[in-house]
Structures are given as structure tokens and as C-alpha cells.
Tab-separated table of N, CA and C and ligand atoms in Angstrom:
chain	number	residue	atom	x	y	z
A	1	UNK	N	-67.469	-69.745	-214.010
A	1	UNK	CA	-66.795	-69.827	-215.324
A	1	UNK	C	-67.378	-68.759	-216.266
A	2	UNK	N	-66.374	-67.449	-216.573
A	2	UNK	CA	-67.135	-66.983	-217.633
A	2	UNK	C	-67.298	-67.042	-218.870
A	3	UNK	N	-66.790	-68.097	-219.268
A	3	UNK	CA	-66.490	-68.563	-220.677
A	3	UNK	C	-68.081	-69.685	-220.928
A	4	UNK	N	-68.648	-69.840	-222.108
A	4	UNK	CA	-69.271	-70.935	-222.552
A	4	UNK	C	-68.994	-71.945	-222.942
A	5	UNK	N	-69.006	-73.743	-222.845
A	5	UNK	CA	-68.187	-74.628	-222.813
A	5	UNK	C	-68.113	-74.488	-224.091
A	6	UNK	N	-68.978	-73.880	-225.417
A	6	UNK	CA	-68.426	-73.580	-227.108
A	6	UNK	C	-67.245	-72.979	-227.039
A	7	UNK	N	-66.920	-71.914	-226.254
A	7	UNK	CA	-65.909	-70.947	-226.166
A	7	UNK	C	-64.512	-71.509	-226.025
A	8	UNK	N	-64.568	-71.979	-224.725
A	8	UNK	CA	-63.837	-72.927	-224.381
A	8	UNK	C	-63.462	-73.998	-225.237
A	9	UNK	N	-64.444	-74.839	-226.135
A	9	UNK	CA	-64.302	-75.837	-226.698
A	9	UNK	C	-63.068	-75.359	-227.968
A	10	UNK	N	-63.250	-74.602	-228.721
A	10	UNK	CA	-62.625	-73.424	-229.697
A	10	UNK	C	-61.465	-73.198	-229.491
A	11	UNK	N	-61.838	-73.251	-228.124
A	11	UNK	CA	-60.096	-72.167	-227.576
A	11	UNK	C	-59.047	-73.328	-227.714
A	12	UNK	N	-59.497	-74.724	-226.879
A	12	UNK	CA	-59.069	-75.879	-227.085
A	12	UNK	C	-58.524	-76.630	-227.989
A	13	UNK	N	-59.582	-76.757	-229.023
A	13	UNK	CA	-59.449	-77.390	-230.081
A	13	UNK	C	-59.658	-75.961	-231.377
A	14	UNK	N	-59.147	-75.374	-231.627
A	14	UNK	CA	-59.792	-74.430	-232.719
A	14	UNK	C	-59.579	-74.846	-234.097
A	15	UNK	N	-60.340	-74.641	-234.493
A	15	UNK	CA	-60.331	-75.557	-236.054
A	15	UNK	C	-59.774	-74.624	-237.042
A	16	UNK	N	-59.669	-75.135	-237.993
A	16	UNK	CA	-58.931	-74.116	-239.366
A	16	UNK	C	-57.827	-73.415	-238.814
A	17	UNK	N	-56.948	-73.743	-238.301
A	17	UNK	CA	-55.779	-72.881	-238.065
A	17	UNK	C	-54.638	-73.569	-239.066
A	18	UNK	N	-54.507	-72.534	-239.436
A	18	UNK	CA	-53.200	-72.527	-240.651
A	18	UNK	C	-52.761	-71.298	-241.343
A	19	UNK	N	-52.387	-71.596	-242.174
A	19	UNK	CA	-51.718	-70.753	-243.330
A	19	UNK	C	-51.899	-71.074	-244.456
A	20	UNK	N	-53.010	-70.666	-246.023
A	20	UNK	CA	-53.326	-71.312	-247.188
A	20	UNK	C	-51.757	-70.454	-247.951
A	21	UNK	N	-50.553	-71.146	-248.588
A	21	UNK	CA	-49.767	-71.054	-249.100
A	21	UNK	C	-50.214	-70.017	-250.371
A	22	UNK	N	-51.248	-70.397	-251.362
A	22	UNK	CA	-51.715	-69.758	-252.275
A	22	UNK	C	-53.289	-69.106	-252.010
A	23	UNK	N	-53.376	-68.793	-251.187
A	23	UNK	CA	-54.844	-67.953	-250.484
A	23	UNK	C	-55.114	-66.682	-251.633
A	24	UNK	N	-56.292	-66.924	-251.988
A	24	UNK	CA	-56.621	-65.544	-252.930
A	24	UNK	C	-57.029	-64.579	-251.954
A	25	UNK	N	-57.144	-64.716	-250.817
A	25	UNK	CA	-57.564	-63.016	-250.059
A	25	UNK	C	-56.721	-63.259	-248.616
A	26	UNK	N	-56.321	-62.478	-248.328
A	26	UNK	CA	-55.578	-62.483	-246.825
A	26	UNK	C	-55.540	-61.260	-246.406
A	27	UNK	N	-56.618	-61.229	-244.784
A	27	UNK	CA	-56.655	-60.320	-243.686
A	27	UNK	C	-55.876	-60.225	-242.476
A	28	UNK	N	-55.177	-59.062	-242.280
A	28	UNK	CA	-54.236	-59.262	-240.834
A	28	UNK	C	-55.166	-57.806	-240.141
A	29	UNK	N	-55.403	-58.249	-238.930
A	29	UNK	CA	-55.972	-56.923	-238.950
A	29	UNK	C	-55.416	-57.484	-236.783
A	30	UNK	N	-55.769	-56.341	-236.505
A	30	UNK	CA	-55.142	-56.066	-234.784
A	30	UNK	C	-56.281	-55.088	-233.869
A	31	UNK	N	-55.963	-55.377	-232.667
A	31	UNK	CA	-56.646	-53.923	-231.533
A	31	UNK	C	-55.386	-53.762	-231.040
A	32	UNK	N	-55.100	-52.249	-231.330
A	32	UNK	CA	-53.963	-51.350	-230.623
A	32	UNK	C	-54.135	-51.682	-229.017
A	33	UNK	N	-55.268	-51.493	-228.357
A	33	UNK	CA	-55.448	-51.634	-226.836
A	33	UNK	C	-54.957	-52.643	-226.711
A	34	UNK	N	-55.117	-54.319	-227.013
A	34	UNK	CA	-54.879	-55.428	-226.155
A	34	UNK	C	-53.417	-55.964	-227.144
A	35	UNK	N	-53.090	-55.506	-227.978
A	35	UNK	CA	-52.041	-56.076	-229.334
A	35	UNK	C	-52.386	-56.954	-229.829
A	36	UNK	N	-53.726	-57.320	-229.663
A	36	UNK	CA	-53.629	-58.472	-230.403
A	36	UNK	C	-53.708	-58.624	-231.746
A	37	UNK	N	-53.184	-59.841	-232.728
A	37	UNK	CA	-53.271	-59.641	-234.388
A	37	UNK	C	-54.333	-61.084	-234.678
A	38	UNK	N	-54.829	-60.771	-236.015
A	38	UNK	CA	-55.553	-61.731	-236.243
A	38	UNK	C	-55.663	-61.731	-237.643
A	39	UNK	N	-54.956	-63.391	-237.980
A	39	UNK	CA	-55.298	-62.940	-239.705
A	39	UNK	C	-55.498	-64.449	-240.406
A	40	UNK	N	-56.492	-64.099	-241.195
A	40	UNK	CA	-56.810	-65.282	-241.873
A	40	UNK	C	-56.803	-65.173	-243.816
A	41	UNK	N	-56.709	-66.142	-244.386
A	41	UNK	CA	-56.520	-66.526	-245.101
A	41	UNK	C	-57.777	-67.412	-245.873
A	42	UNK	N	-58.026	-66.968	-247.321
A	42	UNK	CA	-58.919	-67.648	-247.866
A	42	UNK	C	-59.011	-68.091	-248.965
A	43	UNK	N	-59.575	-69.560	-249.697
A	43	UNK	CA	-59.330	-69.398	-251.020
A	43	UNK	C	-60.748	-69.319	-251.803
A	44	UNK	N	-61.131	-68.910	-252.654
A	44	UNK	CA	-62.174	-68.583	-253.463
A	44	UNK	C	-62.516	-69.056	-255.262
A	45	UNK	N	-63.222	-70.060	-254.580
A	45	UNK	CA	-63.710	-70.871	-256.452
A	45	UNK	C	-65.621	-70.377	-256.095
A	46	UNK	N	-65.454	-69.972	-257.473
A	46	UNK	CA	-66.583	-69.891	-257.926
A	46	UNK	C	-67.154	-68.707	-257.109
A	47	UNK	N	-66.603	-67.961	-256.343
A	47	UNK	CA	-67.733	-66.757	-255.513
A	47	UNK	C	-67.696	-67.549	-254.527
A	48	UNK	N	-67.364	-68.618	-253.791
A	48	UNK	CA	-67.671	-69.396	-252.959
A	48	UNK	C	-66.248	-69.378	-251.887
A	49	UNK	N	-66.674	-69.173	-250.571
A	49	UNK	CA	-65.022	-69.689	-249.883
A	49	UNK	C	-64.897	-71.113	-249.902
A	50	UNK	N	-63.915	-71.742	-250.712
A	50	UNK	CA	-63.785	-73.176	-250.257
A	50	UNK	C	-62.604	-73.329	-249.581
A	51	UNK	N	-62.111	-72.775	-248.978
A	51	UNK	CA	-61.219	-73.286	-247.599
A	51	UNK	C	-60.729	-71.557	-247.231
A	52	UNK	N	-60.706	-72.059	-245.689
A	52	UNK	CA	-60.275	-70.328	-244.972
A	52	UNK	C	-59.337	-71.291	-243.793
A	53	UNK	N	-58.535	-70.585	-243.580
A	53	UNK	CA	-57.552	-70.827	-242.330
A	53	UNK	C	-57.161	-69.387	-241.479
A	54	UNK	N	-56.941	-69.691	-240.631
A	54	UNK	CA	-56.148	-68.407	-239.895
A	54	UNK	C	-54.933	-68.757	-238.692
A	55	UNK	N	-54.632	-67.647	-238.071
A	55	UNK	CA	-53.633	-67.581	-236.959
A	55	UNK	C	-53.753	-66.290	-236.494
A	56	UNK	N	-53.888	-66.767	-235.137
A	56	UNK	CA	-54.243	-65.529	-233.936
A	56	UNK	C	-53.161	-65.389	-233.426
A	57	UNK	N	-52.578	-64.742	-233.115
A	57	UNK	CA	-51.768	-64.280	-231.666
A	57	UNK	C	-52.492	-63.093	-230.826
A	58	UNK	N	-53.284	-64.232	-229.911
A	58	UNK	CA	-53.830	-63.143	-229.094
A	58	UNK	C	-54.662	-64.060	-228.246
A	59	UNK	N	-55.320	-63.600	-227.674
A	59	UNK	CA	-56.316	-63.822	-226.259
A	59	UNK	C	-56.747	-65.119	-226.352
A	60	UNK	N	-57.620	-65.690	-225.462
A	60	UNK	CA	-58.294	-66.674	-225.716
A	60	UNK	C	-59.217	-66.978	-226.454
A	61	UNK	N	-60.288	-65.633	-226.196
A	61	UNK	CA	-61.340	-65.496	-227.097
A	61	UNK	C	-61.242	-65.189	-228.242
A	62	UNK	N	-60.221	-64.768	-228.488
A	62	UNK	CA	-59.205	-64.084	-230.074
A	62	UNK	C	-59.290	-65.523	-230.843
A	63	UNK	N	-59.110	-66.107	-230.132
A	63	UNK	CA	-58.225	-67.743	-230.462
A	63	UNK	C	-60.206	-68.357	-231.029
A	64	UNK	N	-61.120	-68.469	-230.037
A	64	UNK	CA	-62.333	-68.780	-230.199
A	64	UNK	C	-63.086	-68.435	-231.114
A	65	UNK	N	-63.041	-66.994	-231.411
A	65	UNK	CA	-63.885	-66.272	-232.552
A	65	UNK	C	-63.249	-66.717	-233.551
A	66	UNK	N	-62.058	-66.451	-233.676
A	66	UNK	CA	-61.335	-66.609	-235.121
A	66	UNK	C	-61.649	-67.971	-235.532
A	67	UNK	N	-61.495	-69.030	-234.680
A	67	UNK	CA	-61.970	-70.551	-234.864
A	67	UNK	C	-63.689	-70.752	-236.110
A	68	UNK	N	-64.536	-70.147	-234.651
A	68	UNK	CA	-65.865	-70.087	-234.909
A	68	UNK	C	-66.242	-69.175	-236.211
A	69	UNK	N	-65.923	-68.267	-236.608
A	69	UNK	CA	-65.993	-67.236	-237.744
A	69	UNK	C	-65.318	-68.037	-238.859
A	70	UNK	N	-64.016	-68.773	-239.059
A	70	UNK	CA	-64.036	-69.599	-240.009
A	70	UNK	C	-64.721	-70.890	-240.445
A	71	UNK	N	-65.572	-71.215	-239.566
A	71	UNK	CA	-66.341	-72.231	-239.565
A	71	UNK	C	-67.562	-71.738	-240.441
A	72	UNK	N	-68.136	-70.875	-239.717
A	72	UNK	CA	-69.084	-69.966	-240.245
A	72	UNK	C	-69.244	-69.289	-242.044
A	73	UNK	N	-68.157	-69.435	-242.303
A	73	UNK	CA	-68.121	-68.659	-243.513
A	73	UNK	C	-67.346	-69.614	-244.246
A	74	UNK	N	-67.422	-70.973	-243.948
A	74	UNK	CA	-66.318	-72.048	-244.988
A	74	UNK	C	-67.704	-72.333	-245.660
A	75	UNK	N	-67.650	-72.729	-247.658
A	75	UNK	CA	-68.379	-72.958	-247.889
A	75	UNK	C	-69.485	-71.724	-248.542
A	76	UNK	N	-69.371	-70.678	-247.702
A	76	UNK	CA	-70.510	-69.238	-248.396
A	76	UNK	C	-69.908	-69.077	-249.405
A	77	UNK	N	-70.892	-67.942	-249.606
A	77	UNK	CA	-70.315	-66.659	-250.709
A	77	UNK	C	-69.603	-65.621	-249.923
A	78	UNK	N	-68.961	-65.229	-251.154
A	78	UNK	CA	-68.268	-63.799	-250.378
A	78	UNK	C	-69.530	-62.780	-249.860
A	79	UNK	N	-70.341	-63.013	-250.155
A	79	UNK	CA	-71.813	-61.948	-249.864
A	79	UNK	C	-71.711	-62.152	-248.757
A	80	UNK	N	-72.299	-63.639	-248.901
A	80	UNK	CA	-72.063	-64.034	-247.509
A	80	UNK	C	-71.337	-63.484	-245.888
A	81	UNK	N	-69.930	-64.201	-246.594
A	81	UNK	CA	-68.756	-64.132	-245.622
A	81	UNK	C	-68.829	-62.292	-245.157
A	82	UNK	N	-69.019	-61.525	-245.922
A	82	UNK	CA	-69.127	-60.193	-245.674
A	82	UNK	C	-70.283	-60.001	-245.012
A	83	UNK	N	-71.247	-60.187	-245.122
A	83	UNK	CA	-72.623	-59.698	-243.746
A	83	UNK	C	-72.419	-60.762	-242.570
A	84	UNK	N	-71.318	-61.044	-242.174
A	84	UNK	CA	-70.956	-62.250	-241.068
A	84	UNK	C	-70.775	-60.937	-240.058
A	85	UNK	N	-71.168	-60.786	-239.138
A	85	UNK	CA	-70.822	-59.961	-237.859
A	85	UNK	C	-70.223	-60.395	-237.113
A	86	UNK	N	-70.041	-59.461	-235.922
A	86	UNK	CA	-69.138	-59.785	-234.316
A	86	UNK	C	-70.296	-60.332	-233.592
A	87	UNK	N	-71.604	-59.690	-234.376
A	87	UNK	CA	-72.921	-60.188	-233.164
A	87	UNK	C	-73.162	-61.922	-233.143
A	88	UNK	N	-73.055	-62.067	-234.628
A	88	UNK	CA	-73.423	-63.676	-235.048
A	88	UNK	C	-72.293	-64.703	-234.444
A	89	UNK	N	-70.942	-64.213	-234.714
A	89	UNK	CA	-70.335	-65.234	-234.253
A	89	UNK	C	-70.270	-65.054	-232.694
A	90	UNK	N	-70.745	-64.134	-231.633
A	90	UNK	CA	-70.864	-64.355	-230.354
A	90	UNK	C	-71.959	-65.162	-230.296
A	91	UNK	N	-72.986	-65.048	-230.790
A	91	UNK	CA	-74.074	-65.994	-230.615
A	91	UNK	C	-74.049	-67.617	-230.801
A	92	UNK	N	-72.993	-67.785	-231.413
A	92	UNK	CA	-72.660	-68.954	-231.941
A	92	UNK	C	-71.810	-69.771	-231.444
A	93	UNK	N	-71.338	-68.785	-230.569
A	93	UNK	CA	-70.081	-69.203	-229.466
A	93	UNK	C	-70.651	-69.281	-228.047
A	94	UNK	N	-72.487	-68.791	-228.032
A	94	UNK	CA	-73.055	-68.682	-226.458
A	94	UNK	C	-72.695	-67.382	-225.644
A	95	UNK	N	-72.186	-66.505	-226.574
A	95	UNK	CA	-71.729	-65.284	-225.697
A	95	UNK	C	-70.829	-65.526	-225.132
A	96	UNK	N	-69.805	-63.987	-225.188
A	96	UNK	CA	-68.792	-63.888	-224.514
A	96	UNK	C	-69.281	-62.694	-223.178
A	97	UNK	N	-67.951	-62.843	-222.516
A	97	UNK	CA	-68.018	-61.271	-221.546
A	97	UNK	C	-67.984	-60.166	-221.926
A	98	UNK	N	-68.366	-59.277	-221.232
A	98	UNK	CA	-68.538	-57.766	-222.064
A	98	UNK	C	-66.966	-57.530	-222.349
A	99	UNK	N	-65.826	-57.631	-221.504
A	99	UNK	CA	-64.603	-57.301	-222.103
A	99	UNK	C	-63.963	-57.860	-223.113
A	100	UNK	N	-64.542	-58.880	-223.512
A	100	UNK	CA	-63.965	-59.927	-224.571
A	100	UNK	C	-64.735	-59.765	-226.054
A	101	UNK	N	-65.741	-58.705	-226.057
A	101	UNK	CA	-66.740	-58.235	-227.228
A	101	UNK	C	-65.702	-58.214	-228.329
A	102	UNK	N	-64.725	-57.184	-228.146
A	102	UNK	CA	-63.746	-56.624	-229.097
A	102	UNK	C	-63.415	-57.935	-229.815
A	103	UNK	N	-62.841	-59.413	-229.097
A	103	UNK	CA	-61.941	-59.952	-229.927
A	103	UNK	C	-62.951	-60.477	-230.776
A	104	UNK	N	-64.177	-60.822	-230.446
A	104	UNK	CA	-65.032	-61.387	-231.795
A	104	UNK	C	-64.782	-60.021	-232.834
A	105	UNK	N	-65.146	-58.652	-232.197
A	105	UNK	CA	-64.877	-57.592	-233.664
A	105	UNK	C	-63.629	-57.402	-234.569
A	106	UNK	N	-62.810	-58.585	-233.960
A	106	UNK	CA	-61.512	-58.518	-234.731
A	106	UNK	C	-61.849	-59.114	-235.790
A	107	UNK	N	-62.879	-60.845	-235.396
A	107	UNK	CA	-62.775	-61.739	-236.211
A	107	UNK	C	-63.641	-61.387	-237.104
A	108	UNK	N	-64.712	-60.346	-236.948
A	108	UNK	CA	-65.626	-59.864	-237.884
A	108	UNK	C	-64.431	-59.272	-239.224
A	109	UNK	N	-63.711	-58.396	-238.438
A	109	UNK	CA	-62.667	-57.404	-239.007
A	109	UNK	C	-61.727	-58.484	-239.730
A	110	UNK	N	-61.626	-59.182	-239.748
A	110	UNK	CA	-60.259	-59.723	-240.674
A	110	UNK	C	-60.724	-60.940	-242.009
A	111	UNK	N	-62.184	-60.940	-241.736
A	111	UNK	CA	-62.579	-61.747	-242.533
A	111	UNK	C	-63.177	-60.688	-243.483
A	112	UNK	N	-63.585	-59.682	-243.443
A	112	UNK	CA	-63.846	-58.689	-244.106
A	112	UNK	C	-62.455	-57.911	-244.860
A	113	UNK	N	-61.474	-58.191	-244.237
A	113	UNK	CA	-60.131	-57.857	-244.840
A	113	UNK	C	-59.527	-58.658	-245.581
A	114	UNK	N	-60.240	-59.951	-245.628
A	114	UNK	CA	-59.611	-61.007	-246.450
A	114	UNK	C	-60.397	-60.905	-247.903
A	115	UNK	N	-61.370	-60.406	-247.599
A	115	UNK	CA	-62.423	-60.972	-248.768
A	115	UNK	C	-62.081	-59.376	-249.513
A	116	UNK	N	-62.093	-58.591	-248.648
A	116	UNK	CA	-61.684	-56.800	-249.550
A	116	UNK	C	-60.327	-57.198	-250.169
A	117	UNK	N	-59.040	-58.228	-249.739
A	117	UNK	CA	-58.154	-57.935	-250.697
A	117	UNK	C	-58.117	-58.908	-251.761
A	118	UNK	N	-59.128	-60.157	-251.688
A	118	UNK	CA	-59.737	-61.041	-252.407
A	118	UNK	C	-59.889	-60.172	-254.051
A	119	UNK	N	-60.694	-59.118	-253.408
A	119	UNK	CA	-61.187	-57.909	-254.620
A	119	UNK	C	-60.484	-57.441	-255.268
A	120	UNK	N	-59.390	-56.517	-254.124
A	120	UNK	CA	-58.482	-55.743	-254.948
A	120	UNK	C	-57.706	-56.663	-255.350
A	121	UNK	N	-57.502	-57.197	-255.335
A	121	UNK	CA	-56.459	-57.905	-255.881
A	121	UNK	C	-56.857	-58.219	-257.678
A	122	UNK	N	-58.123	-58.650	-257.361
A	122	UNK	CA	-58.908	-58.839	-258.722
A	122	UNK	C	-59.343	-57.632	-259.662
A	123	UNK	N	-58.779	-56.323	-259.165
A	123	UNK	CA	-58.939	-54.682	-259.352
A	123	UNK	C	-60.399	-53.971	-259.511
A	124	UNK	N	-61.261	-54.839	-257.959
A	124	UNK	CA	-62.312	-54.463	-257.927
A	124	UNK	C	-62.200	-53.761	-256.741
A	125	UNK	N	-63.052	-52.266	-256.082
A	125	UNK	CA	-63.121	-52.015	-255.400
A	125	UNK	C	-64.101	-52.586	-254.133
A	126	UNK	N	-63.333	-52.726	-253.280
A	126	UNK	CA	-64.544	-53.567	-252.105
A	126	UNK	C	-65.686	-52.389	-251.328
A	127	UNK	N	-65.020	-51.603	-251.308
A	127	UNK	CA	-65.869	-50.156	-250.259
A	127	UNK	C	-67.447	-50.600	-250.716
A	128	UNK	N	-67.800	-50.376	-252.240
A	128	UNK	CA	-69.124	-50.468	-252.315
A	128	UNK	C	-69.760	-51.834	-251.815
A	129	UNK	N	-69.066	-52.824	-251.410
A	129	UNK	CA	-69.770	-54.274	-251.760
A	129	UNK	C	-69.366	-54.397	-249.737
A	130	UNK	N	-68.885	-53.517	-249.182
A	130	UNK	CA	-68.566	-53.636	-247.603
A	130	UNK	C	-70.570	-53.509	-247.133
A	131	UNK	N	-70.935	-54.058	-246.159
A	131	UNK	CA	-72.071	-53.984	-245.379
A	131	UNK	C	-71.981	-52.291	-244.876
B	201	FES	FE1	-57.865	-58.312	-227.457
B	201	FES	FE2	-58.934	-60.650	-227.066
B	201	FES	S1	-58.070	-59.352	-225.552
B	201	FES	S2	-58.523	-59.713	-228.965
């Protein structure tokens, strides 16, 4: 089995999947190689994420990270949610396979796209406040 029974567990059951209707930041972000898309949704009181949802169309592990990475960052700060890596949420998931690296860097990638349009939106630039 090359999956970890966390991985697996995720893929199964993945938590936070949705769509926040009024989300103050929303990331869609993709890998051209495999097509896959990945985008989540967040809402933000106080500097704080208090609820994130997403929707994958894509892989299994696409499906896992994105799960595990909203788990991870429900509750932070945007500081936070922004120094969240592809490394942390593999670790958190027990490691993936070397070919499956990318889809955690999606989930790094779209939570960082949620929280950058979180900003602009608010007509702050994110570039300086990116890791
Ligand atoms: Fe591309 Fe998983 S195969 S995100």
C-alpha cells in the first residue's frame, strides 16, 4: 500500500469540503501536467481563518492534502495559514509518494491564493507578506 492509512483516511472521508457562499478570500489554482484544479475558500474575522472549505477535482492525494491543509489552517492567522507548506502538510498526512509530492504543492498553492486575494481584495498587496 503506498498510501498512509491518514492519507487514505482524507481521501475517504475529507473534511471541509464545500463552497463558503460569502468567503472573503478564494484560491483556484491547478498543475498543467496532471489537470488537476484545487480551490478553496475562506472566511476571515479578526486576522483569524474561522472557517475554510474547498473542492478538488483531481487525484486522490489532491483530494487528501486539500482535506488535511484545511484542517491545518482552520482557526490560525493569516500569518499563519501563509507559512503552511507542502512539507508540513505531507508530514501530517505520514508522507506521500514521490509522484504525488506535487498535489500537496497545490494545496500549499491555493491556500496561499486564498489568503493573497483575501488582501487584494482589501487593496493590500500580498507579494510582501508571501513567505
Ligand atoms: Fe496532480 Fe494529484 S496527480 S494533483
Amino acid at each position: 500500500m503506498p498510501y498512509s492509512e491518514k492519507v487514505m483516511d482524507h481521501f475517504a472521508n475529507p473534511r471541509n469540503v464545500g463552497e463558503i457562499a460569502d468567503a472573503d478570500g478564494i484560491g483556484e489554482v491547478g498543475n498543467s501536467k496532471c489537470g488537476d484544479i484545487m480551490k478553496m475558500y475562506i472566511k476571515v474575522d479578526d486576522n483569524t481563518i474561522s472557517d475554510v472549505k474547498f473542492k478538488t477535482f483531481g487525484c486522490g492525494a489532491a483530494i487528501a492534502t486539500s482535506s488535511m491543509a484545511t484542517e491545518l489552517i482552520k482557526g490560525k492567522s493569516l500569518d499563519e495559514a501563509l507559512q503552511l507548506t507542502n512539507k508540513a502538510v505531507m508530514e501530517a498526512l505520514d508522507g506521500l509518494p514521490p509522484v504525488k509530492v506535487h498535489c500537496s504543492v497545490l494545496a500549499e498553492e491555493a491556500i496561499k491564493a486564498a489568503v493573497s486575494d483575501y488582501y487584494q481584495k482589501r487593496g493590500v498587496d500580498p507579494a510582501p507578506l508571501l513567505p
